[in-house]
mmCIF file of C-alpha atoms and ligand atoms in Angstrom:
data_model
loop_
_atom_site.group_PDB
_atom_site.id
_atom_site.type_symbol
_atom_site.label_atom_id
_atom_site.label_comp_id
_atom_site.label_asym_id
_atom_site.label_seq_id
_atom_site.Cartn_x
_atom_site.Cartn_y
_atom_site.Cartn_z
ATOM 1 C CA MET X 90 0.000 0.000 0.000
ATOM 2 C CA ILE X 91 1.274 3.455 -0.902
ATOM 3 C CA SER X 92 1.826 5.558 2.213
ATOM 4 C CA GLN X 93 -0.208 8.643 3.060
ATOM 5 C CA ASN X 94 2.954 10.697 2.875
ATOM 6 C CA GLU X 95 3.747 9.544 -0.651
ATOM 7 C CA LEU X 96 0.197 10.305 -1.762
ATOM 8 C CA LEU X 97 0.376 13.747 -0.194
ATOM 9 C CA LYS X 98 3.571 14.493 -2.129
ATOM 10 C CA LEU X 99 1.928 13.338 -5.367
ATOM 11 C CA ILE X 100 -1.052 15.706 -5.164
ATOM 12 C CA PRO X 101 0.710 18.561 -7.015
ATOM 13 C CA GLU X 102 1.860 16.041 -9.645
ATOM 14 C CA ALA X 103 -1.546 14.464 -10.177
ATOM 15 C CA LEU X 104 -2.674 14.513 -13.818
ATOM 16 C CA ASP X 105 -4.724 17.638 -14.390
ATOM 17 C CA GLU X 106 -4.841 17.701 -18.184
ATOM 18 C CA THR X 107 -2.991 16.280 -21.126
ATOM 19 C CA ASN X 108 -1.213 18.177 -23.866
ATOM 20 C CA LEU X 109 -0.230 15.359 -26.179
ATOM 21 C CA PRO X 110 1.223 16.085 -29.617
ATOM 22 C CA LEU X 111 -2.008 14.992 -31.284
ATOM 23 C CA SER X 112 -4.586 17.268 -32.844
ATOM 24 C CA GLY X 113 -8.065 18.004 -31.607
ATOM 25 C CA ARG X 114 -8.012 17.387 -27.884
ATOM 26 C CA GLN X 115 -11.471 17.315 -26.348
ATOM 27 C CA SER X 116 -12.269 17.039 -22.690
ATOM 28 C CA GLY X 117 -15.034 16.208 -20.289
ATOM 29 C CA LYS X 118 -14.951 16.656 -16.555
ATOM 30 C CA VAL X 119 -12.729 13.635 -15.991
ATOM 31 C CA ARG X 120 -11.363 12.499 -19.364
ATOM 32 C CA ASP X 121 -9.398 14.002 -22.238
ATOM 33 C CA TRP X 122 -9.707 12.380 -25.635
ATOM 34 C CA TYR X 123 -8.215 12.611 -29.106
ATOM 35 C CA ASP X 124 -9.746 11.255 -32.285
ATOM 36 C CA LEU X 125 -7.086 9.232 -34.065
ATOM 37 C CA PRO X 126 -6.650 9.081 -37.849
ATOM 38 C CA SER X 127 -7.602 5.397 -37.724
ATOM 39 C CA GLY X 128 -11.142 6.332 -36.691
ATOM 40 C CA GLN X 129 -10.348 5.133 -33.197
ATOM 41 C CA ARG X 130 -10.237 7.299 -30.119
ATOM 42 C CA LEU X 131 -7.583 7.711 -27.458
ATOM 43 C CA ILE X 132 -9.177 8.330 -24.082
ATOM 44 C CA VAL X 133 -6.955 9.474 -21.215
ATOM 45 C CA THR X 134 -8.510 9.321 -17.771
ATOM 46 C CA THR X 135 -7.039 12.160 -15.735
ATOM 47 C CA ASP X 136 -6.832 12.530 -11.954
ATOM 48 C CA ARG X 137 -9.585 15.160 -11.948
ATOM 49 C CA LEU X 138 -12.294 14.526 -9.380
ATOM 50 C CA SER X 139 -15.714 15.937 -10.120
ATOM 51 C CA ALA X 140 -18.772 16.193 -7.911
ATOM 52 C CA PHE X 141 -21.764 18.508 -8.038
ATOM 53 C CA ASP X 142 -20.983 18.742 -11.780
ATOM 54 C CA ARG X 143 -17.722 20.567 -11.035
ATOM 55 C CA VAL X 144 -14.079 19.620 -11.004
ATOM 56 C CA LEU X 145 -13.071 19.915 -7.357
ATOM 57 C CA ALA X 146 -9.611 18.434 -7.066
ATOM 58 C CA ARG X 147 -6.891 16.204 -8.436
ATOM 59 C CA VAL X 148 -6.513 12.842 -6.776
ATOM 60 C CA PRO X 149 -3.313 10.794 -7.299
ATOM 61 C CA TYR X 150 -3.916 7.482 -9.117
ATOM 62 C CA LYS X 151 -7.621 8.161 -9.602
ATOM 63 C CA GLY X 152 -7.213 8.181 -13.381
ATOM 64 C CA GLN X 153 -5.318 4.920 -13.384
ATOM 65 C CA VAL X 154 -7.882 3.265 -11.124
ATOM 66 C CA LEU X 155 -10.810 4.350 -13.279
ATOM 67 C CA ASN X 156 -9.124 3.329 -16.515
ATOM 68 C CA GLN X 157 -7.968 -0.066 -15.295
ATOM 69 C CA LEU X 158 -11.085 -0.850 -13.265
ATOM 70 C CA SER X 159 -13.346 -0.071 -16.218
ATOM 71 C CA ALA X 160 -11.196 -2.207 -18.494
ATOM 72 C CA TRP X 161 -11.491 -5.037 -15.984
ATOM 73 C CA TRP X 162 -15.281 -4.735 -15.871
ATOM 74 C CA PHE X 163 -15.495 -4.538 -19.667
ATOM 75 C CA GLU X 164 -13.737 -7.890 -19.711
ATOM 76 C CA GLN X 165 -16.057 -9.334 -17.040
ATOM 77 C CA THR X 166 -19.124 -8.353 -19.094
ATOM 78 C CA GLN X 167 -18.042 -8.931 -22.681
ATOM 79 C CA ASP X 168 -20.056 -12.148 -22.877
ATOM 80 C CA ILE X 169 -23.164 -10.020 -22.246
ATOM 81 C CA ILE X 170 -22.453 -7.145 -24.612
ATOM 82 C CA PRO X 171 -19.490 -6.023 -26.734
ATOM 83 C CA ASN X 172 -17.681 -2.907 -25.542
ATOM 84 C CA HIS X 173 -15.523 -0.135 -26.953
ATOM 85 C CA ILE X 174 -12.119 -1.250 -25.640
ATOM 86 C CA ILE X 175 -9.384 -2.029 -28.159
ATOM 87 C CA SER X 176 -6.282 -1.743 -25.977
ATOM 88 C CA LEU X 177 -4.713 -0.072 -22.955
ATOM 89 C CA PRO X 178 -1.402 1.449 -24.103
ATOM 90 C CA ASP X 179 -0.841 3.051 -20.691
ATOM 91 C CA PRO X 180 -2.311 2.679 -17.173
ATOM 92 C CA ASN X 181 -4.245 5.928 -17.712
ATOM 93 C CA ALA X 182 -5.205 5.466 -21.359
ATOM 94 C CA SER X 183 -7.473 3.350 -23.517
ATOM 95 C CA ILE X 184 -7.769 3.112 -27.262
ATOM 96 C CA VAL X 185 -11.417 2.577 -28.057
ATOM 97 C CA ARG X 186 -13.813 2.239 -30.926
ATOM 98 C CA THR X 187 -15.461 5.599 -31.439
ATOM 99 C CA ALA X 188 -19.209 5.169 -31.201
ATOM 100 C CA GLU X 189 -22.180 7.430 -31.760
ATOM 101 C CA PRO X 190 -23.255 7.923 -28.137
ATOM 102 C CA ILE X 191 -26.869 7.097 -27.365
ATOM 103 C CA LEU X 192 -28.320 10.245 -25.803
ATOM 104 C CA VAL X 193 -29.740 8.444 -22.792
ATOM 105 C CA GLU X 194 -27.908 7.770 -19.551
ATOM 106 C CA VAL X 195 -28.960 4.320 -18.480
ATOM 107 C CA ILE X 196 -29.144 4.324 -14.711
ATOM 108 C CA VAL X 197 -29.892 1.049 -12.962
ATOM 109 C CA ARG X 198 -30.912 1.065 -9.317
ATOM 110 C CA GLY X 199 -31.155 -1.824 -6.901
ATOM 111 C CA TYR X 200 -32.051 0.264 -3.840
ATOM 112 C CA ILE X 201 -34.092 3.384 -3.049
ATOM 113 C CA THR X 202 -31.581 6.005 -1.939
ATOM 114 C CA GLY X 203 -29.883 9.288 -2.839
ATOM 115 C CA VAL X 204 -30.471 12.955 -2.091
ATOM 116 C CA THR X 205 -29.896 14.660 -5.451
ATOM 117 C CA SER X 206 -32.866 15.815 -7.511
ATOM 118 C CA THR X 207 -32.866 12.755 -9.769
ATOM 119 C CA ALA X 208 -32.466 10.230 -6.914
ATOM 120 C CA LEU X 209 -35.277 7.827 -6.013
ATOM 121 C CA TRP X 210 -35.220 8.490 -2.290
ATOM 122 C CA TYR X 211 -35.304 12.245 -2.820
ATOM 123 C CA ARG X 212 -38.390 11.985 -5.053
ATOM 124 C CA TYR X 213 -40.037 9.537 -2.667
ATOM 125 C CA SER X 214 -39.345 11.782 0.337
ATOM 126 C CA LEU X 215 -41.112 14.619 -1.515
ATOM 127 C CA GLY X 216 -44.223 12.427 -1.470
ATOM 128 C CA GLU X 217 -44.024 11.179 -5.058
ATOM 129 C CA ARG X 218 -45.214 7.603 -5.443
ATOM 130 C CA ASN X 219 -44.934 7.325 -9.205
ATOM 131 C CA ILE X 220 -41.270 7.903 -10.003
ATOM 132 C CA TYR X 221 -39.746 7.354 -13.453
ATOM 133 C CA GLY X 222 -43.018 5.598 -14.353
ATOM 134 C CA TYR X 223 -42.786 3.054 -11.514
ATOM 135 C CA GLU X 224 -45.322 2.764 -8.678
ATOM 136 C CA PHE X 225 -43.852 2.747 -5.165
ATOM 137 C CA PRO X 226 -45.786 1.562 -2.095
ATOM 138 C CA GLU X 227 -46.260 3.622 1.065
ATOM 139 C CA GLY X 228 -43.942 3.106 4.024
ATOM 140 C CA LEU X 229 -40.622 2.535 2.292
ATOM 141 C CA GLN X 230 -37.501 3.231 4.307
ATOM 142 C CA LYS X 231 -34.465 5.020 2.890
ATOM 143 C CA ASN X 232 -31.840 2.598 1.483
ATOM 144 C CA ALA X 233 -34.334 -0.291 1.149
ATOM 145 C CA LEU X 234 -33.706 -3.033 -1.377
ATOM 146 C CA LEU X 235 -36.086 -2.827 -4.350
ATOM 147 C CA PRO X 236 -37.965 -6.015 -5.310
ATOM 148 C CA GLU X 237 -35.873 -6.022 -8.483
ATOM 149 C CA PRO X 238 -33.433 -3.585 -10.122
ATOM 150 C CA ILE X 239 -35.078 -0.889 -12.220
ATOM 151 C CA ILE X 240 -33.899 1.362 -15.047
ATOM 152 C CA THR X 241 -34.362 5.096 -14.468
ATOM 153 C CA PRO X 242 -33.131 6.818 -17.614
ATOM 154 C CA THR X 243 -32.151 10.454 -17.949
ATOM 155 C CA THR X 244 -31.247 12.550 -20.939
ATOM 156 C CA LYS X 245 -27.516 12.959 -21.476
ATOM 157 C CA GLY X 246 -27.194 16.606 -20.532
ATOM 158 C CA GLY X 247 -23.961 17.416 -22.371
ATOM 159 C CA ALA X 248 -21.472 20.043 -21.223
ATOM 160 C CA THR X 249 -23.900 22.498 -19.633
ATOM 161 C CA GLY X 250 -27.392 20.989 -19.759
ATOM 162 C CA HIS X 251 -28.787 19.163 -16.764
ATOM 163 C CA ASP X 252 -29.897 15.567 -16.928
ATOM 164 C CA GLU X 253 -33.665 15.279 -17.223
ATOM 165 C CA ARG X 254 -35.615 12.357 -15.841
ATOM 166 C CA LEU X 255 -37.360 10.069 -18.325
ATOM 167 C CA THR X 256 -39.601 7.043 -18.115
ATOM 168 C CA CYS X 257 -38.599 4.007 -20.149
ATOM 169 C CA GLU X 258 -41.568 4.674 -22.472
ATOM 170 C CA GLU X 259 -40.487 8.276 -23.049
ATOM 171 C CA VAL X 260 -37.103 7.176 -24.387
ATOM 172 C CA VAL X 261 -38.914 5.848 -27.451
ATOM 173 C CA GLN X 262 -41.799 8.358 -27.453
ATOM 174 C CA LYS X 263 -39.375 11.284 -27.506
ATOM 175 C CA GLY X 264 -37.505 9.719 -30.379
ATOM 176 C CA LEU X 265 -34.244 9.330 -28.459
ATOM 177 C CA LEU X 266 -33.991 5.704 -29.564
ATOM 178 C CA ASP X 267 -35.993 3.185 -31.591
ATOM 179 C CA ALA X 268 -37.942 0.580 -29.627
ATOM 180 C CA LYS X 269 -35.817 -2.359 -30.717
ATOM 181 C CA THR X 270 -32.494 -0.757 -29.763
ATOM 182 C CA TRP X 271 -33.883 0.514 -26.457
ATOM 183 C CA ASP X 272 -35.079 -2.987 -25.685
ATOM 184 C CA GLN X 273 -31.625 -4.358 -26.427
ATOM 185 C CA VAL X 274 -30.010 -1.671 -24.244
ATOM 186 C CA GLN X 275 -32.329 -2.344 -21.300
ATOM 187 C CA THR X 276 -31.779 -6.104 -21.445
ATOM 188 C CA ALA X 277 -28.003 -5.587 -21.540
ATOM 189 C CA ALA X 278 -28.055 -3.010 -18.730
ATOM 190 C CA LEU X 279 -29.977 -5.295 -16.366
ATOM 191 C CA ALA X 280 -27.716 -8.237 -17.172
ATOM 192 C CA ILE X 281 -24.523 -6.219 -16.606
ATOM 193 C CA PHE X 282 -25.960 -4.905 -13.352
ATOM 194 C CA LYS X 283 -26.736 -8.448 -12.191
ATOM 195 C CA ARG X 284 -23.177 -9.502 -13.036
ATOM 196 C CA GLY X 285 -21.892 -6.433 -11.179
ATOM 197 C CA GLN X 286 -23.917 -7.285 -8.090
ATOM 198 C CA GLU X 287 -22.590 -10.855 -8.087
ATOM 199 C CA VAL X 288 -18.965 -9.755 -8.431
ATOM 200 C CA ALA X 289 -19.323 -6.968 -5.862
ATOM 201 C CA GLY X 290 -21.003 -9.397 -3.466
ATOM 202 C CA LYS X 291 -17.972 -11.700 -3.565
ATOM 203 C CA ALA X 292 -15.834 -8.667 -2.670
ATOM 204 C CA GLY X 293 -17.996 -7.822 0.339
ATOM 205 C CA LEU X 294 -19.637 -4.884 -1.402
ATOM 206 C CA ILE X 295 -23.148 -4.077 -2.556
ATOM 207 C CA LEU X 296 -23.483 -2.514 -6.004
ATOM 208 C CA VAL X 297 -26.309 -0.116 -5.193
ATOM 209 C CA ASP X 298 -26.827 1.748 -8.437
ATOM 210 C CA THR X 299 -24.853 2.724 -11.497
ATOM 211 C CA LYS X 300 -24.836 4.608 -14.765
ATOM 212 C CA TYR X 301 -24.121 3.039 -18.141
ATOM 213 C CA GLU X 302 -23.518 4.665 -21.487
ATOM 214 C CA PHE X 303 -24.064 2.890 -24.769
ATOM 215 C CA GLY X 304 -23.183 3.822 -28.311
ATOM 216 C CA ILE X 305 -23.692 2.664 -31.860
ATOM 217 C CA ALA X 306 -20.465 1.404 -33.435
ATOM 218 C CA ALA X 307 -19.498 1.924 -37.070
ATOM 219 C CA ASP X 308 -20.991 -1.468 -37.994
ATOM 220 C CA GLY X 309 -24.343 -0.485 -36.463
ATOM 221 C CA SER X 310 -24.063 -2.668 -33.368
ATOM 222 C CA VAL X 311 -24.804 -1.504 -29.835
ATOM 223 C CA VAL X 312 -21.697 -1.307 -27.659
ATOM 224 C CA LEU X 313 -21.047 -0.465 -24.025
ATOM 225 C CA ILE X 314 -18.857 2.678 -23.836
ATOM 226 C CA ASP X 315 -17.427 5.143 -21.308
ATOM 227 C CA GLU X 316 -16.846 3.510 -17.901
ATOM 228 C CA VAL X 317 -18.307 0.595 -15.971
ATOM 229 C CA HIS X 318 -18.897 0.060 -12.251
ATOM 230 C CA THR X 319 -16.326 2.574 -11.041
ATOM 231 C CA PRO X 320 -16.663 4.597 -7.828
ATOM 232 C CA ASP X 321 -17.442 7.584 -10.104
ATOM 233 C CA SER X 322 -20.332 5.945 -11.931
ATOM 234 C CA SER X 323 -21.675 3.749 -9.145
ATOM 235 C CA ARG X 324 -22.632 3.608 -5.522
ATOM 236 C CA PHE X 325 -21.082 0.844 -3.434
ATOM 237 C CA TRP X 326 -21.980 -0.029 0.147
ATOM 238 C CA LYS X 327 -20.236 -2.344 2.561
ATOM 239 C CA ALA X 328 -22.237 -5.550 2.620
ATOM 240 C CA ASP X 329 -21.522 -6.852 6.131
ATOM 241 C CA THR X 330 -22.798 -3.774 7.974
ATOM 242 C CA TYR X 331 -25.791 -3.047 5.725
ATOM 243 C CA ASP X 332 -28.450 -5.067 7.581
ATOM 244 C CA ALA X 333 -27.679 -3.820 11.083
ATOM 245 C CA ARG X 334 -27.421 -0.216 9.962
ATOM 246 C CA PHE X 335 -30.579 -0.430 7.891
ATOM 247 C CA ALA X 336 -32.475 -1.910 10.850
ATOM 248 C CA ALA X 337 -31.176 0.916 13.062
ATOM 249 C CA GLY X 338 -32.285 3.505 10.507
ATOM 250 C CA GLU X 339 -28.685 4.480 9.751
ATOM 251 C CA ASP X 340 -27.128 5.103 6.379
ATOM 252 C CA PRO X 341 -24.937 2.264 5.075
ATOM 253 C CA GLU X 342 -21.157 2.585 4.977
ATOM 254 C CA ASN X 343 -20.461 3.870 1.506
ATOM 255 C CA PHE X 344 -17.467 2.802 -0.458
ATOM 256 C CA ASP X 345 -17.508 5.183 -3.379
ATOM 257 C CA LYS X 346 -16.924 8.903 -3.715
ATOM 258 C CA GLU X 347 -19.988 9.787 -1.628
ATOM 259 C CA PHE X 348 -17.721 10.698 1.291
ATOM 260 C CA VAL X 349 -16.377 13.596 -0.772
ATOM 261 C CA ARG X 350 -19.903 14.938 -1.238
ATOM 262 C CA ILE X 351 -20.529 14.499 2.476
ATOM 263 C CA ALA X 352 -17.339 16.422 3.368
ATOM 264 C CA TYR X 353 -18.576 19.330 1.222
ATOM 265 C CA ALA X 354 -22.118 19.095 2.573
ATOM 266 C CA ASP X 355 -20.661 19.288 6.104
ATOM 267 C CA LYS X 356 -19.204 22.662 5.122
ATOM 268 C CA GLY X 357 -22.606 23.727 3.850
ATOM 269 C CA TYR X 358 -21.768 23.280 0.154
ATOM 270 C CA ARG X 359 -24.280 21.529 -2.074
ATOM 271 C CA GLY X 360 -23.162 22.664 -5.490
ATOM 272 C CA ASP X 361 -23.995 26.377 -5.505
ATOM 273 C CA GLY X 362 -21.848 29.389 -4.672
ATOM 274 C CA GLU X 363 -18.191 29.477 -3.792
ATOM 275 C CA ILE X 364 -16.481 26.119 -3.452
ATOM 276 C CA PRO X 365 -14.986 25.732 0.031
ATOM 277 C CA SER X 366 -11.364 24.632 0.153
ATOM 278 C CA MET X 367 -10.649 21.233 1.613
ATOM 279 C CA PRO X 368 -7.621 19.919 3.506
ATOM 280 C CA GLU X 369 -5.248 17.865 1.351
ATOM 281 C CA GLU X 370 -5.866 14.914 3.674
ATOM 282 C CA LEU X 371 -9.291 14.555 2.058
ATOM 283 C CA TRP X 372 -7.665 13.929 -1.323
ATOM 284 C CA VAL X 373 -5.195 11.492 0.231
ATOM 285 C CA SER X 374 -8.157 9.563 1.668
ATOM 286 C CA ALA X 375 -9.882 9.727 -1.689
ATOM 287 C CA SER X 376 -6.818 8.289 -3.390
ATOM 288 C CA GLN X 377 -6.612 5.453 -0.871
ATOM 289 C CA ARG X 378 -10.310 4.797 -1.262
ATOM 290 C CA TYR X 379 -10.111 4.508 -5.056
ATOM 291 C CA ILE X 380 -7.143 2.138 -4.839
ATOM 292 C CA GLN X 381 -8.866 0.047 -2.177
ATOM 293 C CA ILE X 382 -12.038 -0.347 -4.239
ATOM 294 C CA PHE X 383 -9.943 -1.402 -7.247
ATOM 295 C CA GLU X 384 -8.221 -4.067 -5.162
ATOM 296 C CA MET X 385 -11.410 -5.316 -3.503
ATOM 297 C CA LEU X 386 -13.361 -5.671 -6.748
ATOM 298 C CA THR X 387 -10.641 -7.102 -8.975
ATOM 299 C CA GLY X 388 -8.848 -9.122 -6.307
ATOM 300 C CA GLN X 389 -5.608 -7.739 -7.781
ATOM 301 C CA ILE X 390 -2.844 -5.708 -6.170
ATOM 302 C CA PHE X 391 -2.859 -2.175 -7.583
ATOM 303 C CA ASP X 392 0.305 -1.678 -9.622
ATOM 304 C CA ALA X 393 0.946 2.051 -9.274
ATOM 305 C CA GLY X 394 2.220 3.684 -12.468
ATOM 306 C CA SER X 395 5.053 6.208 -12.335
ATOM 307 C CA TYR X 396 4.564 9.962 -11.993
ATOM 308 C CA PRO X 397 4.610 12.384 -13.728
ATOM 309 C CA VAL X 398 1.942 10.630 -15.782
ATOM 310 C CA GLU X 399 2.259 12.627 -18.979
ATOM 311 C CA GLU X 400 5.943 11.783 -19.467
ATOM 312 C CA ARG X 401 5.232 8.087 -19.104
ATOM 313 C CA LEU X 402 2.092 8.339 -21.237
ATOM 314 C CA LEU X 403 4.024 9.923 -24.086
ATOM 315 C CA MET X 404 6.592 7.150 -23.968
ATOM 316 C CA ASN X 405 3.941 4.427 -23.942
ATOM 317 C CA LEU X 406 2.012 6.037 -26.780
ATOM 318 C CA LYS X 407 5.179 6.204 -28.892
ATOM 319 C CA ARG X 408 5.861 2.595 -28.129
ATOM 320 C CA ALA X 409 2.300 1.688 -29.191
ATOM 321 C CA GLY X 410 2.711 3.679 -32.429
ATOM 322 C CA VAL X 411 -0.065 6.138 -31.534
ATOM 323 C CA ILE X 412 2.447 8.990 -31.567
ATOM 324 C CA SER X 413 5.383 8.966 -33.976
HETATM 325 N N1 ATP M 655 -16.371 4.875 -27.273
HETATM 326 C C1 ATP M 655 -16.846 6.109 -27.161
HETATM 327 N N2 ATP M 655 -17.272 6.762 -28.266
HETATM 328 C C2 ATP M 655 -17.745 8.031 -28.170
HETATM 329 N N3 ATP M 655 -17.839 8.727 -27.020
HETATM 330 C C3 ATP M 655 -17.428 8.131 -25.896
HETATM 331 C C4 ATP M 655 -16.919 6.794 -25.899
HETATM 332 N N4 ATP M 655 -16.614 6.460 -24.618
HETATM 333 C C5 ATP M 655 -16.903 7.528 -23.864
HETATM 334 N N5 ATP M 655 -17.402 8.538 -24.600
HETATM 335 C C6 ATP M 655 -17.784 9.891 -24.150
HETATM 336 O O1 ATP M 655 -16.582 10.520 -23.707
HETATM 337 C C7 ATP M 655 -16.862 11.391 -22.610
HETATM 338 C C8 ATP M 655 -15.958 11.012 -21.445
HETATM 339 O O2 ATP M 655 -15.573 12.141 -20.762
HETATM 340 P P1 ATP M 655 -15.914 12.399 -19.235
HETATM 341 O O3 ATP M 655 -16.186 11.127 -18.509
HETATM 342 O O4 ATP M 655 -14.868 13.304 -18.734
HETATM 343 O O5 ATP M 655 -17.295 13.149 -19.417
HETATM 344 P P2 ATP M 655 -18.071 13.866 -18.247
HETATM 345 O O6 ATP M 655 -17.775 15.304 -18.286
HETATM 346 O O7 ATP M 655 -17.893 13.077 -17.011
HETATM 347 O O8 ATP M 655 -19.520 13.696 -18.746
HETATM 348 P P3 ATP M 655 -20.571 12.748 -18.121
HETATM 349 O O9 ATP M 655 -21.022 13.444 -16.881
HETATM 350 O O10 ATP M 655 -21.576 12.633 -19.208
HETATM 351 O O11 ATP M 655 -19.851 11.448 -17.825
HETATM 352 C C9 ATP M 655 -18.334 11.230 -22.289
HETATM 353 O O12 ATP M 655 -19.064 12.283 -22.886
HETATM 354 C C10 ATP M 655 -18.710 9.908 -22.966
HETATM 355 O O13 ATP M 655 -20.037 9.888 -23.373
HETATM 356 MG MG1 MG M 656 -18.142 10.661 -17.448
#
């Protein structure tokens, strides 16, 4: 395990952005990507940490964890649906098939929880009993297991737009997707979620909910893209303390990046106004948390790549022939 001191020293070196000698860099909140002449895409997962739709910090090894953990999950689910991965030339980078992203975020939920405006528990606590087109009974407790996992789609908001809630019917009615493709996507999403729950269960974790993105590949097939079952895209709870805490009316122990949101909420920040500054220890804990989740889920020892990342990345990309 990398020591707290080493992680602290790496914070200023954490990968903020890439400036590779390739044309047309694009970036999201967490990833930078470059469209390659081959029609493929190079995606670099940086160390940026986002919450409340903002980039809040840089967390050492976060990019590597997300890139390698997603790649691992893509492998674990490729018998269910093909995915975008072609290769991993570097711990922080993937070469993928560029797909036409489907403009629906496919969120699968196994439990009723969450306090953001699109979360099930939040809607339920407002008194809503029909949420995302599903009927919920009276008397549900926060963090309860749902009878079966459900899909609660939202629009893919893009850079500025906010994600809007949709029912499964509306995805087709609004013309976001044809019925046959949407059916295929839903079947795949539920099957990947089931696989995720099984794997997480063996690691002592509960996969609570998650977000998938799908795209249409050049040959017209539906592929799983973006990231899978990472602490950024999913909620994880500790399995062995769930029952007792649930019975006592306490929140489960979370094992994702929720503790970052909680640290901000404790300072009164919920996404609006000036961002409070946080002690560097929070980002050290975050780094340890990401590495720990990687190790728990994959059963592998995390093999920390060298810093500075961009130097190493450049070398690996030259070696892979992506950069001449
Ligand atoms: N194979 C692919 N083909 C095309 N686009 C892809 C592919 N894989 C991922 N993407 C897109 O690349 C972007 C990844 O960047 P990043 O994760 O930083 O976005 P983001 O700002 O977090 O946005 P979001 O909140 O939608 O995830 C996403 O917009 C995702 O839809
Ligand atoms: Mg993303």
